[in-house]
mmCIF file of C-alpha atoms in Angstrom:
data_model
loop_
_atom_site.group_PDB
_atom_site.id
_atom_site.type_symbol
_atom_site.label_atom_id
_atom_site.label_comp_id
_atom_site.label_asym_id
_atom_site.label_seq_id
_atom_site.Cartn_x
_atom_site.Cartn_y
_atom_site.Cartn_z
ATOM 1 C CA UNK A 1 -15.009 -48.845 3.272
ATOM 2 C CA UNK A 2 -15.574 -47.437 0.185
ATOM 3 C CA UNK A 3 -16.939 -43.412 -0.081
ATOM 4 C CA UNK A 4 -19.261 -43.644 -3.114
ATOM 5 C CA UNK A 5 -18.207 -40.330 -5.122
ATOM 6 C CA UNK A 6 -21.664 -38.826 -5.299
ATOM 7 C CA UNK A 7 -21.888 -38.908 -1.718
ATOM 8 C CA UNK A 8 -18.509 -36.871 -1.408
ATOM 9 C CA UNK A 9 -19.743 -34.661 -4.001
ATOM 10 C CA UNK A 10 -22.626 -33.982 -2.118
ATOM 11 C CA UNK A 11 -20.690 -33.905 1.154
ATOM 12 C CA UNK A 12 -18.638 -31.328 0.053
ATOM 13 C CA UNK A 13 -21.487 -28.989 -1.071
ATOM 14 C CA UNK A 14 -23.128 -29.603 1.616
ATOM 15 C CA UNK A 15 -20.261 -28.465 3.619
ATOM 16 C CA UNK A 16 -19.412 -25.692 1.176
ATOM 17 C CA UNK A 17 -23.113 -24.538 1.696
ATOM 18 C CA UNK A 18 -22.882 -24.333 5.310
ATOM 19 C CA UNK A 19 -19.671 -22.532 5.213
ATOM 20 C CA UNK A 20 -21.003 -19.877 3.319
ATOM 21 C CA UNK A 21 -24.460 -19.241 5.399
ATOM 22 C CA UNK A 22 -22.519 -18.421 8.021
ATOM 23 C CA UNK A 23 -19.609 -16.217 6.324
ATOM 24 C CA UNK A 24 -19.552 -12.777 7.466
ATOM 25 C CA UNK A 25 -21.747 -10.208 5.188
ATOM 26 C CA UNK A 26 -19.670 -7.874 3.473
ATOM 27 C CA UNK A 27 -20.773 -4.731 5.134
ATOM 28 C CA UNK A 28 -21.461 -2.555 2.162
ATOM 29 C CA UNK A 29 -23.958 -5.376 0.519
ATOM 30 C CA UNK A 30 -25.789 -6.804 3.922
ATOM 31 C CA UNK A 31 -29.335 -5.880 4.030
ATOM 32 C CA UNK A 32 -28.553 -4.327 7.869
ATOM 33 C CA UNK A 33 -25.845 -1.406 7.015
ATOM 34 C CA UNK A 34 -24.461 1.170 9.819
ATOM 35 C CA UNK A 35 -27.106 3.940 10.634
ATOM 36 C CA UNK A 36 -24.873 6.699 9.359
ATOM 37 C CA UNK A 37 -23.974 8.954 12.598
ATOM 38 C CA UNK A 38 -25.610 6.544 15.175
ATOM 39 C CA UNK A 39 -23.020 3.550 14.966
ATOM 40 C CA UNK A 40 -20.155 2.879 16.814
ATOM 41 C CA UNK A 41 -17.283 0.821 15.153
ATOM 42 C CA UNK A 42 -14.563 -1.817 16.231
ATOM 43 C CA UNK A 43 -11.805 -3.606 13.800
ATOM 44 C CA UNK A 44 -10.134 -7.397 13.927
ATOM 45 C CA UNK A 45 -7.204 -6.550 11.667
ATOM 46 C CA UNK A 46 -4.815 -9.289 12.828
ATOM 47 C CA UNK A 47 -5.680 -11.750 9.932
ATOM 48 C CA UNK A 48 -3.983 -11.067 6.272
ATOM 49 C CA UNK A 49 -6.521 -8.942 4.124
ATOM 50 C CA UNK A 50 -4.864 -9.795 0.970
ATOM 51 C CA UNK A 51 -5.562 -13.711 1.796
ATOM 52 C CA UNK A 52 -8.524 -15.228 -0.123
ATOM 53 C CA UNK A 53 -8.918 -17.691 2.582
ATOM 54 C CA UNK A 54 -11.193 -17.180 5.300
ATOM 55 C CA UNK A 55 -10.513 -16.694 8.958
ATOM 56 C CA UNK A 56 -12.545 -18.165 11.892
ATOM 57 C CA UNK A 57 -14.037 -15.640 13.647
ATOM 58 C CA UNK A 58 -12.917 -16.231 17.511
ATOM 59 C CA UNK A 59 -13.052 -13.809 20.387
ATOM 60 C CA UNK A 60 -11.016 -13.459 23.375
ATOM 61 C CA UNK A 61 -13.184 -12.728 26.720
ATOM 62 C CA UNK A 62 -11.125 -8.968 26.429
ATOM 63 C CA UNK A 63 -12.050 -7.996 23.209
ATOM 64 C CA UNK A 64 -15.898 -9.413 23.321
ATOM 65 C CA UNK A 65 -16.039 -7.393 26.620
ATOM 66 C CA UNK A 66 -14.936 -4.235 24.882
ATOM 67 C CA UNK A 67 -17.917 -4.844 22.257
ATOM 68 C CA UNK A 68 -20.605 -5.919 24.818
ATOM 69 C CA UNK A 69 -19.551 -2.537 27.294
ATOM 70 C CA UNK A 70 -20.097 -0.199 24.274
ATOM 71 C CA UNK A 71 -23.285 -2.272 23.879
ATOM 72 C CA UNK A 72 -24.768 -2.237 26.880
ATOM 73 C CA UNK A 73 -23.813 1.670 27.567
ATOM 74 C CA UNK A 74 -25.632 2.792 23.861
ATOM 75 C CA UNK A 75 -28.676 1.201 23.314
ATOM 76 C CA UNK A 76 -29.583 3.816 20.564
ATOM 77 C CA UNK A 77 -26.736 3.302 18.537
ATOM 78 C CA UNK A 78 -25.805 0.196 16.359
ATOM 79 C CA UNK A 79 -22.414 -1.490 17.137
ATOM 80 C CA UNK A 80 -20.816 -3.116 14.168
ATOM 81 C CA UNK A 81 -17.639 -5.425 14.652
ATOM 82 C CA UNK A 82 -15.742 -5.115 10.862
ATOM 83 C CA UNK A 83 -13.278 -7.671 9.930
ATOM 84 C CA UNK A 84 -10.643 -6.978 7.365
ATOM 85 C CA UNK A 85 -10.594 -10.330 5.994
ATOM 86 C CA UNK A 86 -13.523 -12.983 4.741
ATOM 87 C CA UNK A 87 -14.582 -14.372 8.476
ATOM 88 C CA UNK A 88 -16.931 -17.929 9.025
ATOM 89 C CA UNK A 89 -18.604 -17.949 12.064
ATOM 90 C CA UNK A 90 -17.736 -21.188 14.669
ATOM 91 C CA UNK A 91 -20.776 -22.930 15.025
ATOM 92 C CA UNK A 92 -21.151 -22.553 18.796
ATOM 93 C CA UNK A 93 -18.736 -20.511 21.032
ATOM 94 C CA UNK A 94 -20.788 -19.085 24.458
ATOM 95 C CA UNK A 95 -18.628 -15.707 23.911
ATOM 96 C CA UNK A 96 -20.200 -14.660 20.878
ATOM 97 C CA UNK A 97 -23.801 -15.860 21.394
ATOM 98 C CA UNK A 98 -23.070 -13.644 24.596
ATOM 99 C CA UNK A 99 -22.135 -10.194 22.685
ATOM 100 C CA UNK A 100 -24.652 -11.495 20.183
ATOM 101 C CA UNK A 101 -27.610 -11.784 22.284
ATOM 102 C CA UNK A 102 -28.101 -7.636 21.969
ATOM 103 C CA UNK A 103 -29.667 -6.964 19.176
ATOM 104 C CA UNK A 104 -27.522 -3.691 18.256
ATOM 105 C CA UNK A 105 -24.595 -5.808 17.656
ATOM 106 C CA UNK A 106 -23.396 -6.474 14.123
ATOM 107 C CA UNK A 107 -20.699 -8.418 13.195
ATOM 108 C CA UNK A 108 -19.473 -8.094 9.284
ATOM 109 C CA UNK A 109 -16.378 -8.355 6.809
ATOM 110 C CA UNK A 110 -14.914 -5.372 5.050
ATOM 111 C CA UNK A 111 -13.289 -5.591 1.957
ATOM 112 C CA UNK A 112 -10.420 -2.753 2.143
ATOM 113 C CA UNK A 113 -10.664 -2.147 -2.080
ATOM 114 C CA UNK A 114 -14.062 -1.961 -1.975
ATOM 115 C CA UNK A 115 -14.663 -0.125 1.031
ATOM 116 C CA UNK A 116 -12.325 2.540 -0.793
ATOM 117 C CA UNK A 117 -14.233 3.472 -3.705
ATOM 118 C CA UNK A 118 -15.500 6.940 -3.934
ATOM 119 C CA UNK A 119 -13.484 8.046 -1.209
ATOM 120 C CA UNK A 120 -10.204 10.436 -1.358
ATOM 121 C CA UNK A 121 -7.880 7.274 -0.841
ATOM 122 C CA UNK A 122 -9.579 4.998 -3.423
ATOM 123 C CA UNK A 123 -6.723 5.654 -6.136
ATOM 124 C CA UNK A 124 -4.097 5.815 -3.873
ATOM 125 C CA UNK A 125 -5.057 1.903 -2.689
ATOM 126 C CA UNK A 126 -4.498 0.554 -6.316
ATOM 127 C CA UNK A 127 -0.506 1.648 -5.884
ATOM 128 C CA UNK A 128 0.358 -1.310 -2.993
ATOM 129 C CA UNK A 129 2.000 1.213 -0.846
ATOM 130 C CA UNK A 130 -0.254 0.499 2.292
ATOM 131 C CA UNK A 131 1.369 -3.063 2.165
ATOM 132 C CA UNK A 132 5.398 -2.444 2.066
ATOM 133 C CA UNK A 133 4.844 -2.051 5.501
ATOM 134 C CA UNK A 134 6.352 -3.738 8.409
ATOM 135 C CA UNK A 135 3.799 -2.226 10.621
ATOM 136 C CA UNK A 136 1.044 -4.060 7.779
ATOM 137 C CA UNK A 137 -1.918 -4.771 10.403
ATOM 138 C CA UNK A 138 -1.488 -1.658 11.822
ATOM 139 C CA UNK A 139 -1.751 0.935 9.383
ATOM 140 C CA UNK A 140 -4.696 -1.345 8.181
ATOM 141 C CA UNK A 141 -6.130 -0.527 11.031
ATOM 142 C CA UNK A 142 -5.546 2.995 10.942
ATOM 143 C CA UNK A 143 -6.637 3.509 7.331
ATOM 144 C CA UNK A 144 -9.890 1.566 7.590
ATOM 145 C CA UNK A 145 -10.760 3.348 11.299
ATOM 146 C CA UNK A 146 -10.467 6.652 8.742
ATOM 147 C CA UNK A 147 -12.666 5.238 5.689
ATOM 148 C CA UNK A 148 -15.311 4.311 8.159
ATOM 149 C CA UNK A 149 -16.127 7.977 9.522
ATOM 150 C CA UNK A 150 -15.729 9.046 6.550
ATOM 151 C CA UNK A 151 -18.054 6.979 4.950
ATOM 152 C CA UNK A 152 -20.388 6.597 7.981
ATOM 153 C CA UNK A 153 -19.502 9.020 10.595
ATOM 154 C CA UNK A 154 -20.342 7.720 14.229
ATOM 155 C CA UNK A 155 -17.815 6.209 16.976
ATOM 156 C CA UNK A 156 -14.959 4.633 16.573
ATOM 157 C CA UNK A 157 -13.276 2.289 19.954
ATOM 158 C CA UNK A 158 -10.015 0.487 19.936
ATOM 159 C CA UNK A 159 -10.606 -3.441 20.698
ATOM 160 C CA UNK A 160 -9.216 -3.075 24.486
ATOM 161 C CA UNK A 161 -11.118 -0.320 25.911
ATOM 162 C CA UNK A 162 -14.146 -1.111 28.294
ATOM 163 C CA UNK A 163 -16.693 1.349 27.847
ATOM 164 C CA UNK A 164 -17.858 2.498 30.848
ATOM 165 C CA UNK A 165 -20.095 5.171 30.758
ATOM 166 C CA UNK A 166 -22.593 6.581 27.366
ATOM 167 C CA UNK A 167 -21.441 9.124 24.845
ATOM 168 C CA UNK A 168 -24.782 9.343 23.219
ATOM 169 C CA UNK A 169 -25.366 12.705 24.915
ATOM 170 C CA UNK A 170 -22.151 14.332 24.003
ATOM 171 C CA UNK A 171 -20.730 16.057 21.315
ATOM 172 C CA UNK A 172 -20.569 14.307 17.701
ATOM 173 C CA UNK A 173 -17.305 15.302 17.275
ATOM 174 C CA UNK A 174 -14.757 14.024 19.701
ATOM 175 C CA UNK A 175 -11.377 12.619 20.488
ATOM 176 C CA UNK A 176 -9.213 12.701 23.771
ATOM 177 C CA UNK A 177 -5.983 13.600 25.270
ATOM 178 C CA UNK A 178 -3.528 10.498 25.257
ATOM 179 C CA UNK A 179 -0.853 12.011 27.606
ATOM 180 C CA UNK A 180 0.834 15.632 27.750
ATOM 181 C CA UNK A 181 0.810 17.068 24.781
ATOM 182 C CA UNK A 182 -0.704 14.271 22.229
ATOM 183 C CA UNK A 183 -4.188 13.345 21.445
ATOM 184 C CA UNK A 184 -4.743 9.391 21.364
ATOM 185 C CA UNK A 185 -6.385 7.516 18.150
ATOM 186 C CA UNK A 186 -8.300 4.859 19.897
ATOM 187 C CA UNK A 187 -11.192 6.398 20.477
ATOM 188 C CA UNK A 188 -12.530 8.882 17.982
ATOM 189 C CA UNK A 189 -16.057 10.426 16.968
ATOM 190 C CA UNK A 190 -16.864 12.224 14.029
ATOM 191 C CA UNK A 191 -20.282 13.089 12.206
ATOM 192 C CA UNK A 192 -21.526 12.210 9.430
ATOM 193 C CA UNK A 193 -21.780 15.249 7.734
ATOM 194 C CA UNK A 194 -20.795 18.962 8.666
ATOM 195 C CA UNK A 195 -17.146 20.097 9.606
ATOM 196 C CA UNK A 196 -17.148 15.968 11.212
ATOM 197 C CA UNK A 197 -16.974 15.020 7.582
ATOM 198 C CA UNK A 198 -14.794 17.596 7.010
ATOM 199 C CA UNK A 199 -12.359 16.873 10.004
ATOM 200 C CA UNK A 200 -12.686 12.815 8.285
ATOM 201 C CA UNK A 201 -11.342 13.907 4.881
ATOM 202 C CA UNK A 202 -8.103 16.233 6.155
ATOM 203 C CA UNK A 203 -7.135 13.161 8.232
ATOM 204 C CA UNK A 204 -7.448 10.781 5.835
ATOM 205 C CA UNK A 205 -5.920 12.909 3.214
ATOM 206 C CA UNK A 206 -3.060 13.409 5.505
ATOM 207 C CA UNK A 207 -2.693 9.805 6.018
ATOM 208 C CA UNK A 208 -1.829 8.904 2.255
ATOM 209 C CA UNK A 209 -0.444 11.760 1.057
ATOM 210 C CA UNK A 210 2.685 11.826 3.565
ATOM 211 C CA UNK A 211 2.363 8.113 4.414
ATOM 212 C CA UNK A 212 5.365 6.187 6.247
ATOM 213 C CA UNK A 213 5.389 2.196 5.900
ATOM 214 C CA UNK A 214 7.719 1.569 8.576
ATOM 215 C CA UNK A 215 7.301 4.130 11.036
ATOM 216 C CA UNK A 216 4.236 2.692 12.788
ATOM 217 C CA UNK A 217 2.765 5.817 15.127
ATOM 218 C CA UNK A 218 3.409 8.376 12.052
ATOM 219 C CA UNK A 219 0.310 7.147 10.153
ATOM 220 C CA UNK A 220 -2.205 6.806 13.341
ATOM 221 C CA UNK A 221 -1.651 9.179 16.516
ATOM 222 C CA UNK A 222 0.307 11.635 14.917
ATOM 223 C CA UNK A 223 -1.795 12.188 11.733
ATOM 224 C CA UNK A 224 -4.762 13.056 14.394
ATOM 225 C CA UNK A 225 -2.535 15.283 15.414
ATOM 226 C CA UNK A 226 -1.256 17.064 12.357
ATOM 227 C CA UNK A 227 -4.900 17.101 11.467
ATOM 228 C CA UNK A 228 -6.055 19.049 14.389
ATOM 229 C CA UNK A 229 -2.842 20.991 14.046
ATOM 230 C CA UNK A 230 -4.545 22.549 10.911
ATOM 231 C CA UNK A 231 -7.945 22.526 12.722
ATOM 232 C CA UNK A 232 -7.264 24.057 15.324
ATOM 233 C CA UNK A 233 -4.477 26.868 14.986
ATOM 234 C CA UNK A 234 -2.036 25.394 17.428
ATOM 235 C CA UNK A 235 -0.279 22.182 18.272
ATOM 236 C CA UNK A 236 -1.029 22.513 21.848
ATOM 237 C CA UNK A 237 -3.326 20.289 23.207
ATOM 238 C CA UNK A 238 -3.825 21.806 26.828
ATOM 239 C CA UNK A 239 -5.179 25.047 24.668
ATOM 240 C CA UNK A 240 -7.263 22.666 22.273
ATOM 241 C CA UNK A 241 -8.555 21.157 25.697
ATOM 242 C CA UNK A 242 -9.859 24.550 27.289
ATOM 243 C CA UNK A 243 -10.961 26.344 24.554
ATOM 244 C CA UNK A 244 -13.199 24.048 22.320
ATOM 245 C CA UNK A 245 -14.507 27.288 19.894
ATOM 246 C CA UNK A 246 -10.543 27.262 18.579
ATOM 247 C CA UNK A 247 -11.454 23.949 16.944
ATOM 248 C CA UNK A 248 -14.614 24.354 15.791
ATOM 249 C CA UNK A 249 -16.857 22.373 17.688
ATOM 250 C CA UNK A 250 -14.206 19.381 17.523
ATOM 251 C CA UNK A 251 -13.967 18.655 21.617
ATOM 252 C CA UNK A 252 -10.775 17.584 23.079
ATOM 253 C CA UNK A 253 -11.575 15.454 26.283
ATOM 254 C CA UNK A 254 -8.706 15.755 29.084
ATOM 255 C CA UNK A 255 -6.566 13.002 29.712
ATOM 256 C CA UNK A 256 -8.894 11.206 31.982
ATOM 257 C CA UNK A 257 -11.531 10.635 29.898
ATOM 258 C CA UNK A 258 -9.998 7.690 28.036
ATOM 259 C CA UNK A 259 -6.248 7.562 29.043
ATOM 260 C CA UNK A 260 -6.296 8.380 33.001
ATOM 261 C CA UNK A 261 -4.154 5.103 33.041
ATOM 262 C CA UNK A 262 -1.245 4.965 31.036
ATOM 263 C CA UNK A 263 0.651 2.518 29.177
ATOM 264 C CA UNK A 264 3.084 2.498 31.485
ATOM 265 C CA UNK A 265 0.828 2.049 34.555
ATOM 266 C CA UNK A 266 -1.592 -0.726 32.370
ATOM 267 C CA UNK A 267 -0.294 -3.390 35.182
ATOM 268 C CA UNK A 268 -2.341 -1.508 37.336
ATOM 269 C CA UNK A 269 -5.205 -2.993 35.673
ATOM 270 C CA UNK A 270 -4.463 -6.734 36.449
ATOM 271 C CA UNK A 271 -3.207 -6.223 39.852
ATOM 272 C CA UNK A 272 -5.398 -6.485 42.811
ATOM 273 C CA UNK A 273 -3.247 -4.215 44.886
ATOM 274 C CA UNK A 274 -3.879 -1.219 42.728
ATOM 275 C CA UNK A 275 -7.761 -1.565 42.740
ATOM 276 C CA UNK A 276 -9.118 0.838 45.446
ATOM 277 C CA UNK A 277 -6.762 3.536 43.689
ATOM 278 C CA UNK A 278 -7.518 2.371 40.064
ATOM 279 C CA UNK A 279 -10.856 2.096 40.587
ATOM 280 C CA UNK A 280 -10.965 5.716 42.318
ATOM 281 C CA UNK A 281 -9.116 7.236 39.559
ATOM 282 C CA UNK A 282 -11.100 6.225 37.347
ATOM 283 C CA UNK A 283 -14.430 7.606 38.742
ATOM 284 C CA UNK A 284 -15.261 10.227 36.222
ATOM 285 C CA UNK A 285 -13.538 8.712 33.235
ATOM 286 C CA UNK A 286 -15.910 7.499 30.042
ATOM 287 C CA UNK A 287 -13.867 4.100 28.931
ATOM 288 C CA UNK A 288 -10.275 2.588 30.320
ATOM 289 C CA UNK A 289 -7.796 1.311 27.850
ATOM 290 C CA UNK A 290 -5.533 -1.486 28.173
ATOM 291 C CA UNK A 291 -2.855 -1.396 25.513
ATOM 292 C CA UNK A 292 -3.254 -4.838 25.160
ATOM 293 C CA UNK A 293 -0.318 -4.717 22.131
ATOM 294 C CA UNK A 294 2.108 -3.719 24.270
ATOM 295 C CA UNK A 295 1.975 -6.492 27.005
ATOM 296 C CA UNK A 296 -0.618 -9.104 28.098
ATOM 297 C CA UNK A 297 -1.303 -10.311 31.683
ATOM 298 C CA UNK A 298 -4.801 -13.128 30.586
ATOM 299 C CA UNK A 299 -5.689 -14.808 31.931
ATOM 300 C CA UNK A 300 -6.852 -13.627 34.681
ATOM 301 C CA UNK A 301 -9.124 -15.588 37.141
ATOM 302 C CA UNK A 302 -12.979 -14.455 37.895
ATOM 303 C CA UNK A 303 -12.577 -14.205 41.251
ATOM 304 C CA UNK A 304 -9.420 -11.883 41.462
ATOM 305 C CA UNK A 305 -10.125 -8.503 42.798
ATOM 306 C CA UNK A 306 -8.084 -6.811 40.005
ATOM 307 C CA UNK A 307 -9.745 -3.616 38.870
ATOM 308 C CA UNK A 308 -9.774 -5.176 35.175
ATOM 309 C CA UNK A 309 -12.023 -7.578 36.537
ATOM 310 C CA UNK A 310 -14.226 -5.558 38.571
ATOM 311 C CA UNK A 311 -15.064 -3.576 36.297
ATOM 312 C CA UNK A 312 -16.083 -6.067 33.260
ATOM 313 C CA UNK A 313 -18.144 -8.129 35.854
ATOM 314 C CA UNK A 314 -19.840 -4.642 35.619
ATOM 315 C CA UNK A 315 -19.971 -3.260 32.090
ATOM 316 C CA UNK A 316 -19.765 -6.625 30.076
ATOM 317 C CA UNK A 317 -21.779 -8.698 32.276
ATOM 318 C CA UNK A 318 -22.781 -11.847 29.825
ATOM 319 C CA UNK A 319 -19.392 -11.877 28.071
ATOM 320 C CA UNK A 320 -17.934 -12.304 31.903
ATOM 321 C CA UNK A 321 -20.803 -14.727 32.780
ATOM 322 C CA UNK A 322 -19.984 -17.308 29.791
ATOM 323 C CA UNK A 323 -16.102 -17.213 30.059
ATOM 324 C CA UNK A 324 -15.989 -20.023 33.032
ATOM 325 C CA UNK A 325 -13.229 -19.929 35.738
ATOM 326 C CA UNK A 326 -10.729 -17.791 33.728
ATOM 327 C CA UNK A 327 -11.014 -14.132 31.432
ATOM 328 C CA UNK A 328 -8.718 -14.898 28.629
#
């Protein structure tokens, strides 16, 4: 059969129509923006920013549960979901109408030059050093974690952390202990304005100015670290830990906040033998995370006992409610 041209004309408007209603906003120019100090902040940096193409935006029952936890723990602040590349929304998928269904959740795209402008880094963008990486996606991810407290201040969470307790009563200004001696970049707070702001610029000037393509942890953990090195008069993070005044109001949580289980222990999470001490352990911590880059054990089934799943029957309820017989 034939296909009369001005039908597949109007086909492919039609379809070029629908594709753009339900692109991702470009975060700076949606009508809804972050509520500057009152927003909390996770990044999809896996697709290729400097692609024109779009990505489909798709969520693994993990990573929606990380959003949904920080959710359903903050109902006063705004959670925005920021992807580094233009995103089109799938026209039905049960995970994200789950995360979707509270109304502080935001998803949006962020356009890395853009997003730039009028900050300390904006010039340093134009020269292509960020990508003659090897280690592209994730010094993405730890420029654009930086631009956002800078620009907006707030909370920023790593993709595989379930939150599991509220930080809307603590201090502003925060980061935590990843193991003896270093402080971890996954989960970071800053303010808006104040020595926050002023904490977000030294980092981020740090970051460019002594920038390393292809040494990955040099441009994330340890610029925190040099940064606080300045900040605080000392690279020792037990003393940074005990005596918040040397840092000016920037608290240093203990290593059991976020990181009582460590990389090396993240099994732990997806065995069922390890729950009752897990799960004890982790009694006065705020979030758990589950270094999902440097090993994966989904999916895991519903009904396992595992202290991974425990807990997001818990603290991401409606995410674990619409994934069926298996967490992926």
């Amino acid at each position: 059969m034939d296909i009369d041209p001005v039908d597949q004309e109007t086909d492919n408007k039609n379809s070029k129509e629908d594709n753009e209603s339900r692109m991702l906003k470009d975060v700076l120019f949606s009508k809804r923006k972050p509520v500057p100090g009152q927003t909390i902040f996770f990044l999809e940096t896996k697709c290729n920013c400097t692609d024109s193409k779009y990505s489909i935006l798709n969520f693994t029952a993990h990573q929606a549960c990380s959003i949904e936890s920080a959710a359903l723990h903050h109902s006063n602040f705004e959670v925005f979901v920021l992807f580094a590349c233009p995103t089109i929304r799938q026209e039905s998928d049960p995970i994200i109408e789950a995360i979707l269904s509270y109304n502080n959740v935001k998803l949006r795209y962020v356009n890395l030059w853009r997003f730039g402008k009028g900050t300390p880094i904006e010039e340093w963008i134009k020269k292509n050093d960020l990508f003659r990486s090897r280690y592209l996606k994730f010094n993405i991810s730890n420029l654009l974690r930086l631009l956002i407290l800078f620009r907006y201040g707030g909370i920023y969470f790593d993709m595989d952390v379930v939150v599991l307790r509220s930080f809307e009563d603590e201090s502003p200004n925060f980061m935590g202990a990843e193991k003896e001696g270093t402080i971890g970049n996954s989960v970071i707070g800053l303010e808006t304005n104040g020595f926050g702001h002023e904490v977000a610029n030294l980092i981020l000037t740090d970051f460019y100015k002594i920038y390393m393509e292809n040494v990955s942890v040099h441009n994330g953990r340890q610029s925190l670290a040099r940064a606080m090195t300045v900040v605080c008069g000392t690279n020792d993070v037990n003393l940074m830990i005990k005596d918040p005044d040397r840092c000016h109001g920037i608290k240093v949580f203990d290593i059991n906040a976020f990181y009582e289980i460590d990389r090396l222990e993240r099994t732990h999470f997806f065995d069922e033998k390890y729950a009752n001490q897990t799960l004890s352990r982790l009694k006065n911590s705020y979030l758990i995370h589950t270094w999902n880059q440097v090993d994966t054990k989904w999916p895991l089934s519903v009904d396992s006992k595992a202290p991974y799943i425990q807990l997001a029957a818990q603290h991401c309820p409606r995410v674990f409610a619409a994934t069926g017989k298996l967490f992926t």
